[in-house]
PDB file of C-alpha atoms in Angstrom:
ATOM      1  CA  MET M   1      18.924  21.179  -5.695  1.00  0.00           C
ATOM      2  CA  SER M   2      17.581  20.043  -2.152  1.00  0.00           C
ATOM      3  CA  ASP M   3      18.496  16.201  -1.147  1.00  0.00           C
ATOM      4  CA  VAL M   4      15.519  14.655  -1.868  1.00  0.00           C
ATOM      5  CA  ASP M   5      15.320  16.072  -5.268  1.00  0.00           C
ATOM      6  CA  ARG M   6      19.754  14.506  -5.648  1.00  0.00           C
ATOM      7  CA  ALA M   7      18.053  11.075  -4.535  1.00  0.00           C
ATOM      8  CA  ILE M   8      15.003  11.086  -6.763  1.00  0.00           C
ATOM      9  CA  ALA M   9      17.150  12.374  -9.809  1.00  0.00           C
ATOM     10  CA  GLY M  10      19.680   9.353  -8.895  1.00  0.00           C
ATOM     11  CA  LEU M  11      17.085   6.468  -9.112  1.00  0.00           C
ATOM     12  CA  GLU M  12      17.693   4.632 -11.481  1.00  0.00           C
ATOM     13  CA  GLY M  13      14.633   2.452 -11.677  1.00  0.00           C
ATOM     14  CA  LEU M  14      12.207   5.082 -12.229  1.00  0.00           C
ATOM     15  CA  PRO M  15      10.653   4.914 -15.768  1.00  0.00           C
ATOM     16  CA  ARG M  16      12.314   7.698 -18.308  1.00  0.00           C
ATOM     17  CA  ARG M  17      11.688   8.525 -21.735  1.00  0.00           C
ATOM     18  CA  ASN M  18      14.351  10.916 -23.147  1.00  0.00           C
ATOM     19  CA  GLY M  19      15.692  11.418 -19.201  1.00  0.00           C
ATOM     20  CA  GLU M  20      12.232  12.756 -18.423  1.00  0.00           C
ATOM     21  CA  LEU M  21       9.849  10.907 -16.034  1.00  0.00           C
ATOM     22  CA  VAL M  22       7.186   9.037 -17.724  1.00  0.00           C
ATOM     23  CA  PHE M  23       3.585   7.896 -15.847  1.00  0.00           C
ATOM     24  CA  GLU M  24       1.111   5.538 -17.306  1.00  0.00           C
ATOM     25  CA  ALA M  25      -1.536   6.743 -15.827  1.00  0.00           C
ATOM     26  CA  PRO M  26      -2.507   9.949 -13.776  1.00  0.00           C
ATOM     27  CA  TRP M  27      -2.598   8.033 -10.401  1.00  0.00           C
ATOM     28  CA  GLU M  28       1.288   7.313 -10.479  1.00  0.00           C
ATOM     29  CA  GLY M  29       2.602  10.931 -10.914  1.00  0.00           C
ATOM     30  CA  ARG M  30       0.081  11.923  -8.017  1.00  0.00           C
ATOM     31  CA  VAL M  31       1.604   9.254  -5.755  1.00  0.00           C
ATOM     32  CA  PHE M  32       5.023  10.285  -7.224  1.00  0.00           C
ATOM     33  CA  GLY M  33       4.303  13.957  -6.162  1.00  0.00           C
ATOM     34  CA  LEU M  34       3.200  12.928  -2.656  1.00  0.00           C
ATOM     35  CA  VAL M  35       5.662  11.089  -1.569  1.00  0.00           C
ATOM     36  CA  VAL M  36       8.393  13.877  -2.745  1.00  0.00           C
ATOM     37  CA  ALA M  37       6.133  16.447  -1.383  1.00  0.00           C
ATOM     38  CA  LEU M  38       6.131  14.774   2.251  1.00  0.00           C
ATOM     39  CA  THR M  39       9.415  14.033   1.475  1.00  0.00           C
ATOM     40  CA  LYS M  40      10.374  17.653   1.733  1.00  0.00           C
ATOM     41  CA  THR M  41       8.856  17.911   5.319  1.00  0.00           C
ATOM     42  CA  PRO M  42      10.887  17.822   8.505  1.00  0.00           C
ATOM     43  CA  GLY M  43      10.376  14.610  10.352  1.00  0.00           C
ATOM     44  CA  PHE M  44       9.511  12.592   7.096  1.00  0.00           C
ATOM     45  CA  GLU M  45      12.690  11.541   5.209  1.00  0.00           C
ATOM     46  CA  TRP M  46      13.701  10.655   1.613  1.00  0.00           C
ATOM     47  CA  GLU M  47      16.156   7.539   3.143  1.00  0.00           C
ATOM     48  CA  ASP M  48      12.902   6.641   5.479  1.00  0.00           C
ATOM     49  CA  PHE M  49      10.735   6.286   2.498  1.00  0.00           C
ATOM     50  CA  ARG M  50      13.182   4.486   0.558  1.00  0.00           C
ATOM     51  CA  ARG M  51      13.864   1.882   2.724  1.00  0.00           C
ATOM     52  CA  LEU M  52       9.994   0.992   2.576  1.00  0.00           C
ATOM     53  CA  LEU M  53      10.194   1.448  -1.121  1.00  0.00           C
ATOM     54  CA  ILE M  54      13.300  -1.018  -1.479  1.00  0.00           C
ATOM     55  CA  ALA M  55      11.380  -3.492   0.740  1.00  0.00           C
ATOM     56  CA  GLU M  56       8.505  -3.288  -0.940  1.00  0.00           C
ATOM     57  CA  ILE M  57      10.133  -4.141  -4.639  1.00  0.00           C
ATOM     58  CA  ALA M  58      12.079  -7.146  -3.226  1.00  0.00           C
ATOM     59  CA  ARG M  59       8.922  -8.454  -1.902  1.00  0.00           C
ATOM     60  CA  ASP M  60       7.466  -8.693  -5.653  1.00  0.00           C
ATOM     61  CA  PRO M  61      10.316  -7.869  -7.813  1.00  0.00           C
ATOM     62  CA  ASP M  62       7.694  -8.118 -11.039  1.00  0.00           C
ATOM     63  CA  ALA M  63       4.802  -6.231  -9.628  1.00  0.00           C
ATOM     64  CA  ASP M  64       4.175  -2.799 -11.354  1.00  0.00           C
ATOM     65  CA  TYR M  65       6.883  -0.322 -10.143  1.00  0.00           C
ATOM     66  CA  TYR M  66       4.421   2.509  -9.367  1.00  0.00           C
ATOM     67  CA  ALA M  67       2.327   0.165  -7.069  1.00  0.00           C
ATOM     68  CA  LYS M  68       5.277  -0.663  -4.821  1.00  0.00           C
ATOM     69  CA  TRP M  69       5.764   3.239  -4.308  1.00  0.00           C
ATOM     70  CA  LEU M  70       1.901   3.472  -3.173  1.00  0.00           C
ATOM     71  CA  SER M  71       2.369   0.542  -0.969  1.00  0.00           C
ATOM     72  CA  ALA M  72       5.235   2.168   0.542  1.00  0.00           C
ATOM     73  CA  PHE M  73       3.853   5.566   0.613  1.00  0.00           C
ATOM     74  CA  GLU M  74       1.042   3.693   2.687  1.00  0.00           C
ATOM     75  CA  ARG M  75       3.129   1.965   4.883  1.00  0.00           C
ATOM     76  CA  PHE M  76       4.882   5.163   5.154  1.00  0.00           C
ATOM     77  CA  VAL M  77       2.028   7.550   6.260  1.00  0.00           C
ATOM     78  CA  LEU M  78       0.455   5.179   8.809  1.00  0.00           C
ATOM     79  CA  GLU M  79       3.855   4.160  10.328  1.00  0.00           C
ATOM     80  CA  ARG M  80       4.793   8.470  11.060  1.00  0.00           C
ATOM     81  CA  ARG M  81       0.665   8.130  11.885  1.00  0.00           C
ATOM     82  CA  VAL M  82      -0.165  10.734   9.518  1.00  0.00           C
ATOM     83  CA  LEU M  83      -3.242   8.658   8.715  1.00  0.00           C
ATOM     84  CA  THR M  84      -4.756   6.063  10.622  1.00  0.00           C
ATOM     85  CA  ASN M  85      -5.622   2.377   8.810  1.00  0.00           C
ATOM     86  CA  GLU M  86      -9.162   3.656   8.897  1.00  0.00           C
ATOM     87  CA  GLU M  87      -8.671   6.976   7.523  1.00  0.00           C
ATOM     88  CA  LEU M  88      -6.131   5.292   4.846  1.00  0.00           C
ATOM     89  CA  GLU M  89      -9.211   2.315   3.865  1.00  0.00           C
ATOM     90  CA  SER M  90     -11.739   5.708   3.680  1.00  0.00           C
ATOM     91  CA  ARG M  91      -9.506   7.766   1.243  1.00  0.00           C
ATOM     92  CA  LYS M  92      -8.474   4.751  -0.698  1.00  0.00           C
ATOM     93  CA  SER M  93     -12.544   4.170  -0.962  1.00  0.00           C
ATOM     94  CA  GLU M  94     -13.067   7.701  -1.698  1.00  0.00           C
ATOM     95  CA  TYR M  95     -10.485   7.363  -4.563  1.00  0.00           C
ATOM     96  CA  ALA M  96     -11.440   4.571  -5.725  1.00  0.00           C
ATOM     97  CA  SER M  97     -15.456   5.502  -6.219  1.00  0.00           C
ATOM     98  CA  MET M  98     -14.146   9.119  -7.333  1.00  0.00           C
ATOM     99  CA  ALA M  99     -16.095  10.558  -4.805  1.00  0.00           C
ATOM    100  CA  ARG M 100     -12.963  12.537  -4.039  1.00  0.00           C
ATOM    101  CA  ASP M 101     -12.463  14.218  -6.972  1.00  0.00           C
ATOM    102  CA  ALA M 102     -16.381  15.743  -6.555  1.00  0.00           C
ATOM    103  CA  VAL M 103     -14.682  17.634  -3.619  1.00  0.00           C
ATOM    104  CA  ILE M 104     -13.578  20.777  -4.342  1.00  0.00           C
TER     105      ILE M 104
END
């Protein structure tokens, strides 16, 4: 088990049912998977993402849990220059309009 897998397994805040992760909507599972995949890449440390997630949760503890993951993920990719703000906004718009779903 990798360090990322161990860290995720130890997160008590992750919604679970019978010990398995539960996602209420497909986008929640997607953002979770994106974070896990990216943090297994050298230079994208789980602990750095975790700090951003903690800050997002502290900012509004009552907000949707995976909305916080998404916000932390967006900050994570912007801070590490994976995407520019313009690229991120463009991709968010494509997903919202479902234009990305048509791309193969």
